[in-house]
Amino acid sequence: EASLASGIPLEQIAKTLVFVDQDSKPLIAVVRADSTVSRHKLESSSHTKSVRIASDDVAEKVTGYPTGGIAPLGHKRKLPVYLDEKVLANEYVWCGGGTRTRLVKLKVKDIVGLVSPQICDISAP
């Protein structure tokens, strides 16, 4: 959606998704918009038995942002963040800007420096 509306190529957009583990603990996955999150890879990287996408209510409660506008940083609560290694191919990425209609352009190195994510392979093509 964001790519169509903005004209920005999918590989330059990072989507931030909230998952919950088997104990309902939230975690963040960040992947390029031309990929999806592999639950199996995320489970392996996060050392959890199972993960599932969080409900919109949970995602908003823990991040402070509405689904579709979640940024990879600045969350309401400190959460573990798993950044897909493909995101590192870009100097900049466009990502959720706090609302469903706003994107912000951030340097990938700034995201890494501010969030200290675990960088791993969590994407499925």
CSV table of C-alpha atoms in Angstrom, one decimal:
chain,number,residue,atom,x,y,z
A,1,GLU,CA,0.0,0.0,0.0
A,2,ALA,CA,2.7,2.5,1.0
A,3,SER,CA,4.7,1.8,-2.1
A,4,LEU,CA,1.7,2.3,-4.4
A,5,ALA,CA,0.6,5.5,-2.7
A,6,SER,CA,4.1,7.0,-2.5
A,7,GLY,CA,5.8,5.6,-5.6
A,8,ILE,CA,8.7,4.5,-3.4
A,9,PRO,CA,10.2,1.1,-4.5
A,10,LEU,CA,9.3,-1.8,-2.1
A,11,GLU,CA,12.9,-2.6,-1.4
A,12,GLN,CA,13.3,0.9,0.0
A,13,ILE,CA,10.5,0.6,2.5
A,14,ALA,CA,10.9,-1.2,5.9
A,15,LYS,CA,7.8,-2.6,7.5
A,16,THR,CA,7.7,-2.9,11.3
A,17,LEU,CA,5.5,-5.7,12.6
A,18,VAL,CA,4.6,-6.7,16.2
A,19,PHE,CA,4.5,-10.4,17.1
A,20,VAL,CA,3.9,-12.1,20.4
A,21,ASP,CA,5.5,-15.3,21.6
A,22,GLN,CA,4.0,-18.3,23.3
A,23,ASP,CA,3.9,-16.4,26.6
A,24,SER,CA,2.3,-13.4,24.9
A,25,LYS,CA,5.5,-11.3,25.2
A,26,PRO,CA,5.7,-8.8,22.3
A,27,LEU,CA,8.6,-8.5,19.9
A,28,ILE,CA,9.3,-6.4,16.8
A,29,ALA,CA,10.3,-7.7,13.4
A,30,VAL,CA,11.5,-5.3,10.7
A,31,VAL,CA,11.8,-6.4,7.1
A,32,ARG,CA,11.8,-4.8,3.7
A,33,ALA,CA,8.4,-4.4,2.1
A,34,ASP,CA,9.3,-6.7,-0.7
A,35,SER,CA,9.6,-9.6,1.9
A,36,THR,CA,7.5,-11.2,4.5
A,37,VAL,CA,8.5,-12.4,8.0
A,38,SER,CA,9.3,-16.1,8.2
A,39,ARG,CA,7.7,-17.1,11.5
A,40,HIS,CA,10.0,-20.1,11.6
A,41,LYS,CA,13.1,-17.9,11.2
A,42,LEU,CA,11.8,-15.4,13.7
A,43,GLU,CA,11.2,-18.2,16.3
A,44,SER,CA,14.7,-19.4,15.8
A,45,SER,CA,16.3,-16.0,16.0
A,46,SER,CA,14.3,-15.0,19.1
A,47,HIS,CA,14.7,-18.4,20.8
A,48,THR,CA,11.0,-18.8,21.2
A,49,LYS,CA,8.8,-21.9,20.7
A,50,SER,CA,6.2,-20.0,18.6
A,51,VAL,CA,5.3,-16.5,17.4
A,52,ARG,CA,2.2,-15.1,15.9
A,53,ILE,CA,1.3,-11.7,14.7
A,54,ALA,CA,-0.1,-9.5,17.4
A,55,SER,CA,-3.6,-8.1,17.3
A,56,ASP,CA,-3.9,-4.4,16.3
A,57,ASP,CA,-4.8,-3.6,20.0
A,58,VAL,CA,-1.7,-5.2,21.4
A,59,ALA,CA,0.5,-3.7,18.7
A,60,GLU,CA,-0.8,-0.2,19.4
A,61,LYS,CA,-0.6,-0.7,23.2
A,62,VAL,CA,3.0,-1.7,23.2
A,63,THR,CA,4.4,0.6,20.5
A,64,GLY,CA,2.1,3.6,20.9
A,65,TYR,CA,1.6,3.6,17.1
A,66,PRO,CA,-1.4,2.3,15.0
A,67,THR,CA,-0.9,-0.8,12.9
A,68,GLY,CA,0.3,0.4,9.5
A,69,GLY,CA,2.2,3.3,11.0
A,70,ILE,CA,4.5,1.6,13.4
A,71,ALA,CA,8.1,2.9,13.3
A,72,PRO,CA,11.1,0.7,14.0
A,73,LEU,CA,12.0,3.0,17.0
A,74,GLY,CA,10.5,5.2,19.6
A,75,HIS,CA,8.1,2.6,21.0
A,76,LYS,CA,6.1,3.1,24.2
A,77,ARG,CA,7.8,0.1,25.8
A,78,LYS,CA,11.3,-1.2,25.3
A,79,LEU,CA,10.9,-4.3,23.1
A,80,PRO,CA,13.3,-6.7,21.5
A,81,VAL,CA,13.8,-5.8,17.8
A,82,TYR,CA,14.8,-8.3,15.1
A,83,LEU,CA,16.0,-6.5,12.0
A,84,ASP,CA,16.2,-8.5,8.8
A,85,GLU,CA,19.7,-8.5,7.3
A,86,LYS,CA,18.3,-7.4,3.8
A,87,VAL,CA,17.4,-4.0,5.3
A,88,LEU,CA,21.1,-3.4,5.7
A,89,ALA,CA,21.5,-3.3,1.9
A,90,ASN,CA,20.0,0.2,1.9
A,91,GLU,CA,21.6,3.4,3.2
A,92,TYR,CA,18.1,4.8,3.9
A,93,VAL,CA,14.7,3.2,4.3
A,94,TRP,CA,11.2,4.7,4.4
A,95,CYS,CA,9.2,3.4,7.4
A,96,GLY,CA,6.1,3.9,9.4
A,97,GLY,CA,5.9,7.5,10.7
A,98,GLY,CA,3.4,7.1,13.5
A,99,THR,CA,0.2,7.2,11.4
A,100,ARG,CA,-1.2,5.0,8.7
A,101,THR,CA,-0.6,7.8,6.1
A,102,ARG,CA,2.9,9.0,7.0
A,103,LEU,CA,6.3,7.5,6.1
A,104,VAL,CA,9.6,8.8,7.3
A,105,LYS,CA,13.0,8.4,5.8
A,106,LEU,CA,15.6,7.1,8.2
A,107,LYS,CA,19.3,6.1,7.8
A,108,VAL,CA,19.6,2.4,8.5
A,109,LYS,CA,22.7,3.0,10.5
A,110,ASP,CA,20.7,5.4,12.8
A,111,ILE,CA,18.0,2.8,13.3
A,112,VAL,CA,20.7,0.2,14.2
A,113,GLY,CA,22.5,2.7,16.5
A,114,LEU,CA,19.3,3.8,18.3
A,115,VAL,CA,17.6,0.5,18.6
A,116,SER,CA,20.4,-2.0,18.9
A,117,PRO,CA,18.4,-4.7,17.1
A,118,GLN,CA,19.4,-8.3,16.6
A,119,ILE,CA,20.4,-8.4,13.0
A,120,CYS,CA,19.3,-11.7,11.5
A,121,ASP,CA,17.8,-13.5,8.5
A,122,ILE,CA,14.0,-13.4,9.3
A,123,SER,CA,12.6,-12.8,5.9
A,124,ALA,CA,10.8,-15.1,3.4
A,125,PRO,CA,10.8,-13.8,-0.2
